[in-house]
Amino acid sequence: MQHTVEGAGAGGRAEGPLAALLRGRPPMARELPSFDVGHVPDEPGPLFVDWLLQAFEADAPDAQVVTLSTVDADGRPDARMLVLRDVDVARGAWWFAADADSPKGRQLAATPWAALTVYWPAQGRQVRLRGRVETGDPRLAAADFLGRSPASRVAGLVGRQSERLQGPGELDAAWQEAAALMDADPGFVAPGHTLYGLVADEVEFWQGDRHRRHVRLAYTRHADGTWGRGLLWP
């Protein structure tokens, strides 16, 4: 069934059906976990892993998917979803993979600062991270690529991410060519496949509350590498 909802007009006009629909669906209107900030680790990495594992245990769909935010050459923000590959708990680094020649790869090469955001709706939990991004060991990147599913490797070999596609036939031909290359050389690694690590200097844990008394705990890395933490107003 297809639903059509007319949006509201410009400012000053009466509320339209879409705005009313959105306002009538308040978020967090359910029982959510509590967050005891009196018993948290000194560093953000262990707490992040704990929340991630709880999301897995609750069968949260795509719990390992995060939003990567970067800026382009004009300083305009850009964001996309991708898969978290690892967390270096001791160092406070969050790892993901991308093609160095993709828009995000080029943006990170020009401005190696980024933000990661993850949201687990069932728990009403959000984590926000900001920091400098570094490239990982090429050998680890190769191992990451070869450890992926066949379809994921074929997609990586196709490349040309975000370029204009002329039609499905063009993709089919490129896909078949990449699949043939992988079959002929199973150890072949996409040349641009790169591991990136966001070394966080700010990490915020946000626990939603149905009464809007959200709990926000922020970690900040000091110059000597240690972490400080404190609560934020909701």
PDB file of C-alpha atoms in Angstrom:
ATOM      1  CA  MET A   1       0.000   0.000   0.000  1.00  0.00           C
ATOM      2  CA  GLN A   2       1.332   3.411  -0.938  1.00  0.00           C
ATOM      3  CA  HIS A   3       0.868   6.363   1.393  1.00  0.00           C
ATOM      4  CA  THR A   4       0.939   9.952   0.213  1.00  0.00           C
ATOM      5  CA  VAL A   5       1.300  12.732   2.788  1.00  0.00           C
ATOM      6  CA  GLU A   6       1.464  16.373   1.803  1.00  0.00           C
ATOM      7  CA  GLY A   7       4.132  18.345   3.614  1.00  0.00           C
ATOM      8  CA  ALA A   8       3.680  21.676   5.310  1.00  0.00           C
ATOM      9  CA  GLY A   9       4.414  24.844   3.402  1.00  0.00           C
ATOM     10  CA  ALA A  10       6.931  27.554   4.154  1.00  0.00           C
ATOM     11  CA  GLY A  11       7.218  29.187   7.556  1.00  0.00           C
ATOM     12  CA  GLY A  12       4.057  30.890   8.736  1.00  0.00           C
ATOM     13  CA  ARG A  13       1.669  28.422   7.157  1.00  0.00           C
ATOM     14  CA  ALA A  14      -0.488  26.043   9.132  1.00  0.00           C
ATOM     15  CA  GLU A  15       0.976  22.705  10.147  1.00  0.00           C
ATOM     16  CA  GLY A  16       0.652  20.176   7.346  1.00  0.00           C
ATOM     17  CA  PRO A  17      -0.294  16.484   7.625  1.00  0.00           C
ATOM     18  CA  LEU A  18       3.314  15.300   7.523  1.00  0.00           C
ATOM     19  CA  ALA A  19       4.367  17.586  10.370  1.00  0.00           C
ATOM     20  CA  ALA A  20       1.372  16.416  12.394  1.00  0.00           C
ATOM     21  CA  LEU A  21       2.247  12.789  11.675  1.00  0.00           C
ATOM     22  CA  LEU A  22       5.844  13.313  12.791  1.00  0.00           C
ATOM     23  CA  ARG A  23       4.808  15.175  15.937  1.00  0.00           C
ATOM     24  CA  GLY A  24       2.390  12.383  16.766  1.00  0.00           C
ATOM     25  CA  ARG A  25       5.164   9.793  16.841  1.00  0.00           C
ATOM     26  CA  PRO A  26       7.380  10.855  19.742  1.00  0.00           C
ATOM     27  CA  PRO A  27      10.672   8.964  19.998  1.00  0.00           C
ATOM     28  CA  MET A  28      11.790   7.153  23.136  1.00  0.00           C
ATOM     29  CA  ALA A  29       8.166   6.479  24.154  1.00  0.00           C
ATOM     30  CA  ARG A  30       9.044   3.091  25.628  1.00  0.00           C
ATOM     31  CA  GLU A  31      10.914   1.519  28.519  1.00  0.00           C
ATOM     32  CA  LEU A  32      14.651   2.006  28.051  1.00  0.00           C
ATOM     33  CA  PRO A  33      17.737   0.840  29.968  1.00  0.00           C
ATOM     34  CA  SER A  34      19.105   2.932  32.791  1.00  0.00           C
ATOM     35  CA  PHE A  35      22.637   4.301  32.704  1.00  0.00           C
ATOM     36  CA  ASP A  36      24.581   4.292  35.974  1.00  0.00           C
ATOM     37  CA  VAL A  37      27.329   6.827  35.351  1.00  0.00           C
ATOM     38  CA  GLY A  38      28.763   6.110  38.794  1.00  0.00           C
ATOM     39  CA  HIS A  39      30.177   2.824  37.541  1.00  0.00           C
ATOM     40  CA  VAL A  40      31.866   3.532  34.224  1.00  0.00           C
ATOM     41  CA  PRO A  41      35.462   2.875  33.097  1.00  0.00           C
ATOM     42  CA  ASP A  42      38.113   5.562  33.033  1.00  0.00           C
ATOM     43  CA  GLU A  43      38.342   5.334  29.231  1.00  0.00           C
ATOM     44  CA  PRO A  44      35.571   5.264  26.615  1.00  0.00           C
ATOM     45  CA  GLY A  45      36.695   2.183  24.677  1.00  0.00           C
ATOM     46  CA  PRO A  46      35.531  -0.474  27.170  1.00  0.00           C
ATOM     47  CA  LEU A  47      32.153   1.219  27.625  1.00  0.00           C
ATOM     48  CA  PHE A  48      31.624   1.386  23.866  1.00  0.00           C
ATOM     49  CA  VAL A  49      32.400  -2.313  23.479  1.00  0.00           C
ATOM     50  CA  ASP A  50      30.052  -3.118  26.366  1.00  0.00           C
ATOM     51  CA  TRP A  51      27.185  -1.200  24.740  1.00  0.00           C
ATOM     52  CA  LEU A  52      27.948  -2.777  21.357  1.00  0.00           C
ATOM     53  CA  LEU A  53      27.897  -6.298  22.813  1.00  0.00           C
ATOM     54  CA  GLN A  54      24.619  -5.552  24.578  1.00  0.00           C
ATOM     55  CA  ALA A  55      23.166  -4.452  21.231  1.00  0.00           C
ATOM     56  CA  PHE A  56      24.335  -7.725  19.663  1.00  0.00           C
ATOM     57  CA  GLU A  57      22.844  -9.729  22.523  1.00  0.00           C
ATOM     58  CA  ALA A  58      19.536  -7.926  21.989  1.00  0.00           C
ATOM     59  CA  ASP A  59      19.670  -8.889  18.281  1.00  0.00           C
ATOM     60  CA  ALA A  60      19.761  -5.250  17.211  1.00  0.00           C
ATOM     61  CA  PRO A  61      19.839  -5.201  13.380  1.00  0.00           C
ATOM     62  CA  ASP A  62      23.170  -4.027  11.961  1.00  0.00           C
ATOM     63  CA  ALA A  63      24.460  -3.059  15.391  1.00  0.00           C
ATOM     64  CA  GLN A  64      27.956  -2.661  13.940  1.00  0.00           C
ATOM     65  CA  VAL A  65      26.867  -0.034  11.397  1.00  0.00           C
ATOM     66  CA  VAL A  66      27.975   3.539  12.110  1.00  0.00           C
ATOM     67  CA  THR A  67      27.660   6.917  10.406  1.00  0.00           C
ATOM     68  CA  LEU A  68      30.916   8.450   9.179  1.00  0.00           C
ATOM     69  CA  SER A  69      30.848  12.241   8.778  1.00  0.00           C
ATOM     70  CA  THR A  70      33.530  14.101   6.826  1.00  0.00           C
ATOM     71  CA  VAL A  71      33.860  17.438   5.034  1.00  0.00           C
ATOM     72  CA  ASP A  72      34.546  18.084   1.361  1.00  0.00           C
ATOM     73  CA  ALA A  73      36.953  20.581  -0.189  1.00  0.00           C
ATOM     74  CA  ASP A  74      34.428  23.388   0.299  1.00  0.00           C
ATOM     75  CA  GLY A  75      33.936  22.565   3.977  1.00  0.00           C
ATOM     76  CA  ARG A  76      30.470  21.124   3.393  1.00  0.00           C
ATOM     77  CA  PRO A  77      29.577  18.149   5.601  1.00  0.00           C
ATOM     78  CA  ASP A  78      29.059  14.698   4.137  1.00  0.00           C
ATOM     79  CA  ALA A  79      27.835  11.534   5.853  1.00  0.00           C
ATOM     80  CA  ARG A  80      27.222   7.879   5.055  1.00  0.00           C
ATOM     81  CA  MET A  81      26.689   4.569   6.818  1.00  0.00           C
ATOM     82  CA  LEU A  82      29.467   1.985   6.933  1.00  0.00           C
ATOM     83  CA  VAL A  83      30.562  -1.036   8.939  1.00  0.00           C
ATOM     84  CA  LEU A  84      32.794  -0.732  11.987  1.00  0.00           C
ATOM     85  CA  ARG A  85      35.730  -3.101  11.543  1.00  0.00           C
ATOM     86  CA  ASP A  86      37.406  -3.017  14.973  1.00  0.00           C
ATOM     87  CA  VAL A  87      37.954  -1.003  18.152  1.00  0.00           C
ATOM     88  CA  ASP A  88      41.380  -0.534  19.681  1.00  0.00           C
ATOM     89  CA  VAL A  89      40.169  -0.191  23.256  1.00  0.00           C
ATOM     90  CA  ALA A  90      43.547   0.645  24.773  1.00  0.00           C
ATOM     91  CA  ARG A  91      44.381   3.337  22.236  1.00  0.00           C
ATOM     92  CA  GLY A  92      40.891   4.708  21.772  1.00  0.00           C
ATOM     93  CA  ALA A  93      40.765   4.146  18.005  1.00  0.00           C
ATOM     94  CA  TRP A  94      37.754   3.072  15.960  1.00  0.00           C
ATOM     95  CA  TRP A  95      38.522   1.334  12.654  1.00  0.00           C
ATOM     96  CA  PHE A  96      36.612   1.214   9.383  1.00  0.00           C
ATOM     97  CA  ALA A  97      37.502   0.494   5.750  1.00  0.00           C
ATOM     98  CA  ALA A  98      37.011   2.433   2.544  1.00  0.00           C
ATOM     99  CA  ASP A  99      38.398   2.843  -0.958  1.00  0.00           C
ATOM    100  CA  ALA A 100      41.030   5.562  -0.898  1.00  0.00           C
ATOM    101  CA  ASP A 101      39.675   6.869  -4.216  1.00  0.00           C
ATOM    102  CA  SER A 102      36.064   7.045  -3.018  1.00  0.00           C
ATOM    103  CA  PRO A 103      34.588  10.419  -1.996  1.00  0.00           C
ATOM    104  CA  LYS A 104      35.150   9.656   1.686  1.00  0.00           C
ATOM    105  CA  GLY A 105      38.697   8.501   1.012  1.00  0.00           C
ATOM    106  CA  ARG A 106      39.528  11.678  -0.892  1.00  0.00           C
ATOM    107  CA  GLN A 107      37.877  13.827   1.753  1.00  0.00           C
ATOM    108  CA  LEU A 108      39.868  12.138   4.517  1.00  0.00           C
ATOM    109  CA  ALA A 109      43.099  12.598   2.556  1.00  0.00           C
ATOM    110  CA  ALA A 110      42.417  16.347   2.356  1.00  0.00           C
ATOM    111  CA  THR A 111      41.003  16.777   5.866  1.00  0.00           C
ATOM    112  CA  PRO A 112      41.945  13.873   8.164  1.00  0.00           C
ATOM    113  CA  TRP A 113      39.341  14.678  10.811  1.00  0.00           C
ATOM    114  CA  ALA A 114      35.976  12.995  11.087  1.00  0.00           C
ATOM    115  CA  ALA A 115      33.083  12.013  13.311  1.00  0.00           C
ATOM    116  CA  LEU A 116      31.454   8.641  13.906  1.00  0.00           C
ATOM    117  CA  THR A 117      27.912   8.226  15.205  1.00  0.00           C
ATOM    118  CA  VAL A 118      26.129   5.025  16.161  1.00  0.00           C
ATOM    119  CA  TYR A 119      22.517   4.647  17.291  1.00  0.00           C
ATOM    120  CA  TRP A 120      20.876   1.543  18.758  1.00  0.00           C
ATOM    121  CA  PRO A 121      17.123   2.326  18.690  1.00  0.00           C
ATOM    122  CA  ALA A 122      15.915  -0.560  20.845  1.00  0.00           C
ATOM    123  CA  GLN A 123      18.136   0.618  23.711  1.00  0.00           C
ATOM    124  CA  GLY A 124      17.713   4.328  22.960  1.00  0.00           C
ATOM    125  CA  ARG A 125      21.485   4.649  22.950  1.00  0.00           C
ATOM    126  CA  GLN A 126      23.715   6.876  20.870  1.00  0.00           C
ATOM    127  CA  VAL A 127      27.490   7.254  20.815  1.00  0.00           C
ATOM    128  CA  ARG A 128      29.219  10.211  19.177  1.00  0.00           C
ATOM    129  CA  LEU A 129      32.955  10.300  18.441  1.00  0.00           C
ATOM    130  CA  ARG A 130      35.226  12.943  16.969  1.00  0.00           C
ATOM    131  CA  GLY A 131      38.933  12.832  16.252  1.00  0.00           C
ATOM    132  CA  ARG A 132      41.793  12.631  13.817  1.00  0.00           C
ATOM    133  CA  VAL A 133      41.827   9.855  11.223  1.00  0.00           C
ATOM    134  CA  GLU A 134      44.919   7.848  10.291  1.00  0.00           C
ATOM    135  CA  THR A 135      45.518   5.116   7.737  1.00  0.00           C
ATOM    136  CA  GLY A 136      46.306   1.605   8.882  1.00  0.00           C
ATOM    137  CA  ASP A 137      48.916  -0.969   7.927  1.00  0.00           C
ATOM    138  CA  PRO A 138      48.424  -2.043   4.271  1.00  0.00           C
ATOM    139  CA  ARG A 139      48.961  -5.667   5.292  1.00  0.00           C
ATOM    140  CA  LEU A 140      46.040  -5.466   7.701  1.00  0.00           C
ATOM    141  CA  ALA A 141      43.958  -3.784   5.019  1.00  0.00           C
ATOM    142  CA  ALA A 142      44.728  -6.659   2.639  1.00  0.00           C
ATOM    143  CA  ALA A 143      43.758  -9.211   5.290  1.00  0.00           C
ATOM    144  CA  ASP A 144      40.541  -7.294   5.914  1.00  0.00           C
ATOM    145  CA  PHE A 145      39.685  -7.345   2.216  1.00  0.00           C
ATOM    146  CA  LEU A 146      40.428 -11.053   1.768  1.00  0.00           C
ATOM    147  CA  GLY A 147      38.378 -11.878   4.878  1.00  0.00           C
ATOM    148  CA  ARG A 148      35.238 -10.365   3.389  1.00  0.00           C
ATOM    149  CA  SER A 149      32.403 -12.217   1.708  1.00  0.00           C
ATOM    150  CA  PRO A 150      32.758 -12.929  -2.034  1.00  0.00           C
ATOM    151  CA  ALA A 151      30.071 -10.371  -2.866  1.00  0.00           C
ATOM    152  CA  SER A 152      31.801  -7.714  -0.773  1.00  0.00           C
ATOM    153  CA  ARG A 153      35.130  -8.397  -2.484  1.00  0.00           C
ATOM    154  CA  VAL A 154      33.548  -8.225  -5.927  1.00  0.00           C
ATOM    155  CA  ALA A 155      31.961  -4.901  -5.016  1.00  0.00           C
ATOM    156  CA  GLY A 156      35.362  -3.639  -3.884  1.00  0.00           C
ATOM    157  CA  LEU A 157      36.976  -4.744  -7.138  1.00  0.00           C
ATOM    158  CA  VAL A 158      34.275  -3.010  -9.177  1.00  0.00           C
ATOM    159  CA  GLY A 159      35.220   0.297  -7.563  1.00  0.00           C
ATOM    160  CA  ARG A 160      34.010   3.592  -9.102  1.00  0.00           C
ATOM    161  CA  GLN A 161      31.977   4.270  -5.972  1.00  0.00           C
ATOM    162  CA  SER A 162      29.554   7.204  -6.265  1.00  0.00           C
ATOM    163  CA  GLU A 163      30.398   7.840  -9.936  1.00  0.00           C
ATOM    164  CA  ARG A 164      27.496   8.334 -12.331  1.00  0.00           C
ATOM    165  CA  LEU A 165      26.087   5.000 -13.539  1.00  0.00           C
ATOM    166  CA  GLN A 166      24.662   4.907 -17.061  1.00  0.00           C
ATOM    167  CA  GLY A 167      22.370   1.981 -16.351  1.00  0.00           C
ATOM    168  CA  PRO A 168      22.061  -1.497 -14.775  1.00  0.00           C
ATOM    169  CA  GLY A 169      23.767  -3.095 -17.757  1.00  0.00           C
ATOM    170  CA  GLU A 170      26.958  -1.166 -17.119  1.00  0.00           C
ATOM    171  CA  LEU A 171      27.021  -2.405 -13.527  1.00  0.00           C
ATOM    172  CA  ASP A 172      26.320  -5.992 -14.622  1.00  0.00           C
ATOM    173  CA  ALA A 173      29.271  -5.953 -17.017  1.00  0.00           C
ATOM    174  CA  ALA A 174      31.636  -4.464 -14.419  1.00  0.00           C
ATOM    175  CA  TRP A 175      30.392  -6.951 -11.807  1.00  0.00           C
ATOM    176  CA  GLN A 176      31.034  -9.938 -14.093  1.00  0.00           C
ATOM    177  CA  GLU A 177      34.493  -8.644 -14.926  1.00  0.00           C
ATOM    178  CA  ALA A 178      35.355  -8.208 -11.244  1.00  0.00           C
ATOM    179  CA  ALA A 179      33.979 -11.668 -10.390  1.00  0.00           C
ATOM    180  CA  ALA A 180      36.112 -13.225 -13.135  1.00  0.00           C
ATOM    181  CA  LEU A 181      39.186 -11.416 -11.789  1.00  0.00           C
ATOM    182  CA  MET A 182      38.515 -12.733  -8.282  1.00  0.00           C
ATOM    183  CA  ASP A 183      38.019 -16.279  -9.567  1.00  0.00           C
ATOM    184  CA  ALA A 184      41.262 -16.108 -11.535  1.00  0.00           C
ATOM    185  CA  ASP A 185      43.244 -14.648  -8.630  1.00  0.00           C
ATOM    186  CA  PRO A 186      41.542 -15.284  -5.249  1.00  0.00           C
ATOM    187  CA  GLY A 187      44.333 -13.410  -3.440  1.00  0.00           C
ATOM    188  CA  PHE A 188      43.923 -10.210  -5.430  1.00  0.00           C
ATOM    189  CA  VAL A 189      43.231  -7.144  -3.257  1.00  0.00           C
ATOM    190  CA  ALA A 190      41.502  -4.005  -4.515  1.00  0.00           C
ATOM    191  CA  PRO A 191      44.340  -1.472  -4.828  1.00  0.00           C
ATOM    192  CA  GLY A 192      42.534   1.307  -2.985  1.00  0.00           C
ATOM    193  CA  HIS A 193      41.204  -0.759  -0.095  1.00  0.00           C
ATOM    194  CA  THR A 194      42.319   1.083   3.046  1.00  0.00           C
ATOM    195  CA  LEU A 195      41.799   0.769   6.763  1.00  0.00           C
ATOM    196  CA  TYR A 196      41.169   4.029   8.579  1.00  0.00           C
ATOM    197  CA  GLY A 197      41.337   4.579  12.321  1.00  0.00           C
ATOM    198  CA  LEU A 198      39.528   7.441  14.010  1.00  0.00           C
ATOM    199  CA  VAL A 199      41.645   8.235  17.058  1.00  0.00           C
ATOM    200  CA  ALA A 200      39.018   9.850  19.235  1.00  0.00           C
ATOM    201  CA  ASP A 201      39.595  12.889  21.382  1.00  0.00           C
ATOM    202  CA  GLU A 202      35.890  13.285  22.213  1.00  0.00           C
ATOM    203  CA  VAL A 203      33.411  10.464  22.910  1.00  0.00           C
ATOM    204  CA  GLU A 204      29.877  10.993  24.165  1.00  0.00           C
ATOM    205  CA  PHE A 205      27.538   8.272  25.440  1.00  0.00           C
ATOM    206  CA  TRP A 206      23.876   9.228  25.246  1.00  0.00           C
ATOM    207  CA  GLN A 207      21.177   7.176  26.976  1.00  0.00           C
ATOM    208  CA  GLY A 208      17.644   8.179  26.053  1.00  0.00           C
ATOM    209  CA  ASP A 209      14.807   8.424  28.561  1.00  0.00           C
ATOM    210  CA  ARG A 210      11.085   8.354  27.834  1.00  0.00           C
ATOM    211  CA  HIS A 211      10.583  11.383  30.116  1.00  0.00           C
ATOM    212  CA  ARG A 212      13.325  13.301  28.267  1.00  0.00           C
ATOM    213  CA  ARG A 213      15.726  13.140  31.210  1.00  0.00           C
ATOM    214  CA  HIS A 214      18.401  11.845  28.865  1.00  0.00           C
ATOM    215  CA  VAL A 215      21.784  10.961  30.366  1.00  0.00           C
ATOM    216  CA  ARG A 216      24.834  12.253  28.516  1.00  0.00           C
ATOM    217  CA  LEU A 217      28.347  11.262  29.563  1.00  0.00           C
ATOM    218  CA  ALA A 218      31.249  12.901  27.708  1.00  0.00           C
ATOM    219  CA  TYR A 219      34.861  11.722  27.639  1.00  0.00           C
ATOM    220  CA  THR A 220      37.620  14.131  26.566  1.00  0.00           C
ATOM    221  CA  ARG A 221      41.202  13.114  25.905  1.00  0.00           C
ATOM    222  CA  HIS A 222      43.846  15.240  27.608  1.00  0.00           C
ATOM    223  CA  ALA A 223      47.140  16.248  26.008  1.00  0.00           C
ATOM    224  CA  ASP A 224      48.967  13.513  27.936  1.00  0.00           C
ATOM    225  CA  GLY A 225      46.639  10.835  26.531  1.00  0.00           C
ATOM    226  CA  THR A 226      44.581  10.334  29.676  1.00  0.00           C
ATOM    227  CA  TRP A 227      40.825  10.842  29.703  1.00  0.00           C
ATOM    228  CA  GLY A 228      38.539  13.086  31.677  1.00  0.00           C
ATOM    229  CA  ARG A 229      34.792  12.630  31.831  1.00  0.00           C
ATOM    230  CA  GLY A 230      31.703  14.445  32.987  1.00  0.00           C
ATOM    231  CA  LEU A 231      27.970  14.800  32.491  1.00  0.00           C
ATOM    232  CA  LEU A 232      26.307  17.106  29.977  1.00  0.00           C
ATOM    233  CA  TRP A 233      22.938  18.794  30.193  1.00  0.00           C
ATOM    234  CA  PRO A 234      20.382  16.829  28.169  1.00  0.00           C
TER     235      PRO A 234
END
